[in-house]
XYZ file of C-alpha atoms in Angstrom:
367
model
C 123.139 89.887 100.441
C 120.490 90.864 103.005
C 123.195 91.720 105.547
C 124.940 93.958 102.991
C 121.682 95.740 102.224
C 121.022 96.207 105.926
C 124.273 98.121 106.316
C 123.142 100.599 103.665
C 119.719 101.193 105.142
C 118.316 102.756 108.289
C 118.662 100.745 111.531
C 115.001 99.746 111.819
C 114.937 98.508 108.231
C 118.103 96.585 108.955
C 116.405 95.001 111.966
C 113.532 93.888 109.750
C 115.960 92.290 107.321
C 117.777 90.499 110.150
C 114.412 89.036 111.146
C 114.043 87.517 107.726
C 111.949 90.146 105.955
C 113.293 90.854 102.448
C 113.788 94.530 101.686
C 114.282 94.513 97.957
C 112.313 93.454 94.916
C 113.414 93.278 91.315
C 112.494 96.317 89.188
C 108.843 96.384 88.160
C 108.191 97.402 84.531
C 111.493 99.326 84.363
C 111.009 100.454 80.771
C 107.345 101.399 81.061
C 106.688 103.573 84.100
C 109.074 106.102 85.583
C 107.013 108.742 87.376
C 104.034 107.426 89.319
C 101.255 109.302 91.117
C 100.009 107.604 94.281
C 96.667 108.914 95.530
C 96.309 108.475 99.279
C 98.798 108.214 102.155
C 97.111 105.470 104.122
C 98.543 101.983 104.535
C 98.238 101.023 100.860
C 99.577 104.343 99.613
C 102.624 104.275 101.892
C 103.473 100.697 100.960
C 102.984 101.416 97.257
C 105.309 104.417 97.365
C 107.941 102.546 99.370
C 108.141 99.645 96.907
C 107.920 101.891 93.848
C 111.059 103.628 95.096
C 112.672 100.241 95.664
C 111.872 99.308 92.065
C 113.645 102.401 90.754
C 110.542 104.492 90.051
C 109.682 108.017 91.187
C 106.417 108.132 93.162
C 104.627 111.326 94.153
C 102.008 110.794 96.873
C 98.926 113.024 96.990
C 97.230 113.214 100.399
C 94.145 115.383 100.914
C 94.718 115.742 104.691
C 97.674 117.075 106.658
C 98.974 113.697 107.880
C 99.495 110.049 106.959
C 97.348 107.213 108.249
C 94.223 107.186 106.110
C 91.222 105.591 107.799
C 93.212 105.005 111.006
C 93.234 108.723 111.781
C 90.684 109.809 114.425
C 89.569 112.812 112.374
C 88.303 110.635 109.511
C 85.451 109.297 111.620
C 86.194 105.793 110.351
C 88.210 104.600 113.332
C 86.598 104.750 116.768
C 89.047 104.655 119.716
C 88.461 100.980 120.543
C 88.983 99.798 116.958
C 91.638 97.106 116.652
C 92.986 94.997 113.840
C 91.203 91.829 112.800
C 94.517 90.228 111.908
C 97.432 89.710 114.269
C 100.287 92.203 114.308
C 102.535 89.626 112.649
C 100.103 89.297 109.737
C 99.243 92.993 109.623
C 102.785 94.394 109.571
C 104.514 95.255 106.329
C 107.238 92.807 105.397
C 110.081 95.228 106.147
C 108.964 96.693 109.484
C 107.406 94.603 112.286
C 105.173 96.030 114.986
C 106.818 96.601 118.344
C 106.982 93.493 120.533
C 105.311 95.262 123.466
C 102.069 95.850 121.558
C 99.121 93.455 121.940
C 98.634 90.737 119.342
C 95.817 92.790 117.786
C 96.882 96.446 117.945
C 94.382 99.246 118.544
C 93.727 102.300 116.393
C 96.364 104.527 117.947
C 98.941 101.721 117.780
C 98.363 101.266 114.050
C 98.447 105.003 113.418
C 101.780 105.328 115.243
C 103.104 102.384 113.222
C 102.127 104.027 109.917
C 103.725 107.301 111.008
C 106.915 105.410 111.823
C 106.776 103.521 108.524
C 106.552 106.787 106.577
C 109.691 108.042 108.340
C 111.737 104.828 108.339
C 111.206 104.204 104.619
C 111.739 107.825 103.611
C 108.326 108.030 101.969
C 107.209 111.083 103.943
C 109.404 113.395 101.871
C 107.515 112.290 98.759
C 104.069 113.188 100.093
C 102.217 116.344 99.092
C 99.953 116.981 102.057
C 96.656 118.850 101.867
C 96.446 118.285 98.135
C 93.213 116.590 97.152
C 93.080 115.093 93.671
C 90.113 116.261 91.618
C 90.803 114.928 88.121
C 92.763 111.983 86.734
C 92.697 111.874 82.939
C 94.360 109.664 80.325
C 97.098 111.309 78.286
C 99.305 110.065 75.486
C 101.275 107.210 76.996
C 100.272 108.053 80.540
C 97.976 110.135 82.743
C 97.512 113.627 84.093
C 96.679 114.264 87.736
C 95.125 117.707 88.047
C 97.067 118.635 84.924
C 100.424 117.206 86.024
C 101.902 114.486 83.811
C 102.629 110.957 85.143
C 103.482 107.648 83.523
C 101.175 105.692 85.831
C 98.701 106.210 88.661
C 98.109 104.140 91.810
C 94.705 104.746 93.418
C 95.108 103.989 97.141
C 92.115 105.829 98.570
C 90.539 102.699 100.024
C 87.066 101.218 99.920
C 85.538 103.122 102.841
C 84.413 106.234 101.003
C 80.666 106.735 101.222
C 78.583 105.275 104.077
C 75.782 102.951 102.986
C 72.504 103.469 104.836
C 69.527 101.168 104.193
C 66.113 102.616 103.445
C 64.036 102.295 106.623
C 60.275 102.752 106.531
C 59.169 105.409 108.989
C 62.609 106.868 109.602
C 61.205 110.382 109.237
C 58.790 109.699 112.110
C 61.396 108.312 114.500
C 61.996 110.625 117.450
C 65.293 109.066 118.473
C 68.785 109.226 116.985
C 69.954 107.445 113.833
C 73.636 107.505 112.935
C 76.056 105.557 110.789
C 78.936 103.757 112.482
C 81.217 106.304 110.829
C 79.815 108.906 113.219
C 80.161 106.724 116.321
C 82.834 107.933 118.729
C 82.315 106.430 122.179
C 79.496 104.801 124.169
C 78.949 107.627 126.677
C 76.069 109.373 124.802
C 74.120 106.090 124.841
C 74.223 105.570 128.604
C 70.894 104.269 129.903
C 69.336 104.102 126.430
C 67.783 101.335 124.367
C 69.972 100.903 121.295
C 69.681 98.873 118.095
C 72.815 98.174 116.058
C 72.128 97.159 112.455
C 74.851 94.887 111.123
C 77.138 92.368 112.815
C 80.342 92.861 110.896
C 83.507 93.967 112.654
C 82.292 97.503 113.419
C 78.784 96.452 114.405
C 80.075 93.756 116.741
C 82.633 96.059 118.387
C 80.112 98.865 118.878
C 77.416 96.568 120.266
C 79.856 95.133 122.822
C 80.910 98.615 123.932
C 77.306 99.761 124.246
C 76.357 96.730 126.339
C 78.451 98.146 129.185
C 76.443 101.393 129.439
C 73.112 101.068 127.614
C 69.832 99.889 129.121
C 69.451 97.356 126.326
C 71.268 96.482 123.109
C 69.862 94.599 120.135
C 71.891 93.685 117.072
C 69.911 93.196 113.867
C 71.220 90.936 111.094
C 69.942 89.567 107.808
C 71.931 86.398 108.411
C 73.643 85.361 111.626
C 77.407 85.464 111.043
C 79.908 82.917 112.260
C 82.162 84.398 114.921
C 85.810 83.444 114.495
C 88.166 83.857 117.466
C 91.031 86.306 117.340
C 92.850 84.048 119.800
C 92.743 80.264 120.079
C 94.655 78.261 122.673
C 96.893 81.136 123.613
C 97.952 82.388 120.217
C 96.429 84.428 117.376
C 94.012 82.350 115.351
C 95.434 83.535 112.024
C 98.822 82.031 112.892
C 97.276 78.760 111.751
C 97.045 80.070 108.189
C 100.550 78.954 107.261
C 101.826 77.885 103.872
C 102.099 74.353 105.255
C 98.440 74.418 106.289
C 97.441 75.567 102.808
C 99.041 72.452 101.373
C 96.366 70.355 103.088
C 93.311 69.371 101.020
C 90.519 71.944 101.201
C 88.187 69.406 102.798
C 90.669 68.806 105.625
C 91.163 72.526 106.201
C 87.387 73.099 106.285
C 86.880 70.260 108.784
C 89.681 71.584 110.997
C 88.322 75.137 110.973
C 84.786 73.981 111.758
C 86.003 71.925 114.695
C 87.807 74.959 116.163
C 84.788 77.219 115.668
C 82.393 74.651 117.123
C 84.649 74.366 120.177
C 84.496 78.151 120.698
C 80.690 78.036 120.647
C 80.521 74.954 122.875
C 82.647 76.575 125.578
C 80.024 79.332 125.776
C 77.114 76.931 126.049
C 76.055 77.572 122.457
C 75.823 75.416 119.377
C 77.257 76.205 115.955
C 74.533 75.152 113.543
C 76.520 75.856 110.394
C 79.547 77.833 109.272
C 78.428 80.933 107.422
C 80.472 82.541 104.667
C 79.676 85.749 106.550
C 82.360 85.612 109.255
C 82.972 88.216 111.957
C 86.412 88.255 113.621
C 86.340 88.127 117.405
C 84.139 86.371 119.940
C 83.391 89.304 122.266
C 79.905 89.668 120.797
C 79.391 85.927 121.158
C 80.247 86.255 124.853
C 77.698 89.055 125.324
C 75.016 87.072 123.496
C 75.705 84.089 125.759
C 75.385 86.312 128.852
C 72.122 87.788 127.593
C 73.432 91.356 127.576
C 72.842 91.660 123.827
C 69.877 90.271 121.882
C 70.231 89.174 118.259
C 67.261 90.037 116.051
C 66.295 89.719 112.378
C 67.007 92.448 109.844
C 65.955 95.977 110.731
C 63.265 97.041 108.235
C 61.656 100.137 109.720
C 61.053 102.545 112.574
C 58.069 104.079 114.277
C 58.061 107.047 116.620
C 59.722 105.207 119.506
C 60.767 101.803 118.273
C 62.503 99.557 115.763
C 60.685 97.110 113.487
C 62.247 93.842 112.346
C 61.753 91.482 109.421
C 59.841 88.914 111.497
C 57.261 91.508 112.549
C 58.679 92.023 116.038
C 59.317 95.419 117.611
C 61.419 96.857 120.454
C 61.409 100.268 122.110
C 64.406 102.172 120.823
C 66.117 105.454 121.614
C 68.961 105.190 119.113
C 69.941 103.222 116.021
C 73.532 102.702 114.871
C 73.818 101.660 111.221
C 76.933 99.497 110.886
C 75.981 98.792 107.299
C 79.231 99.367 105.488
C 80.555 101.637 102.794
C 80.634 102.034 99.048
C 83.877 102.813 97.246
C 83.857 105.941 95.104
C 86.525 107.426 92.860
C 85.060 110.746 91.684
C 88.364 111.908 90.221
C 88.484 109.081 87.655
C 86.972 109.651 84.200
C 83.841 107.827 83.116
C 84.503 104.685 81.135
C 87.652 103.540 82.919
C 87.416 99.747 82.583
C 87.127 97.735 85.771
C 89.531 94.815 85.869
C 89.686 91.842 88.167
C 92.944 91.071 90.013
C 95.069 88.779 87.889
C 98.621 87.562 87.788
C 98.955 88.411 84.103
C 101.692 90.999 83.562
C 102.712 91.157 87.231
C 106.341 90.563 88.131
C 105.675 90.868 91.881
C 102.276 89.315 92.453
C 100.397 89.523 95.732
C 96.964 88.170 96.542
C 94.285 90.904 96.464
C 93.182 89.853 99.951
C 96.730 89.713 101.278
C 99.395 87.109 100.805
C 101.379 85.139 103.340
C 103.685 88.155 103.624
C 101.064 90.604 104.837
C 97.413 91.480 104.220
C 98.568 95.086 103.941
C 100.884 94.409 101.029
C 100.336 96.678 98.068
């Protein structure tokens, strides 16, 4: 059956099928939804539209910018040039189109953007996108919804979680004579050459930015409320997430936890460091761990305030500072939705094609 489908589809989709990636799902709610609005043409929006078409529905994708890609586009400010995926390309790819073999195991921003552009073309989704059309109002209507007055049977919100930057309240910020910016506004390390910099937050963005700054800045401190556990992207020559197989998940949780802790402890030990405990707050990649071991970056307690020329930390310590980068995350906002829309938790109930909200074994980008 897969071979027959491949003959009817474009060559690249056929290649994906030959590699064992299914390209068809059974119809989803065939008698309920026919015309579906998809808001956003990033990874989730493209995948949603592609599989809605496959299920026999008619998606219309609304994209406020002039191109696909969502947060991976340079002009969004969300993706600095050195940004790369936390998951391997095999785990990150959609089930019907693998990344190119020549790409690194963890593709960079421009690689992912090119992949999403190609996905929009290969699947035929691009023709269904209305570019430069921002959605301002989604309202319930009899048996469906209206999107800026246009009637739809259902709506998929695929605008992502990285909407509004979160910035902590810092005592004395108004007196600080240096620069304070959110990681969203970080582009490259050049403006920080020769400066003393504090990065607040050791998640993926904070860790990446701190490592980049260590190559040019006079000093770099990274401030955290709780020290994260650094998980390797690579372990023994292959992507670490390749260990998360369905077979591995059949092992008892206690065995899996012991195995993961042993691997993490080995990564720390090889750098002359000791893993005291495994935190639930895990940061992918060990580049920051390497810089901490070399002494090029100092880890400090939570950033609580600023004075005219320095940063103040939760333990009462202080360092001279020229710039502060707030890698403190984002808050999701959906201003086009009406007040009172109930928030529901992901559940299998009513789903004919279930996928884990954090990504299934098929792909963490599944929609």
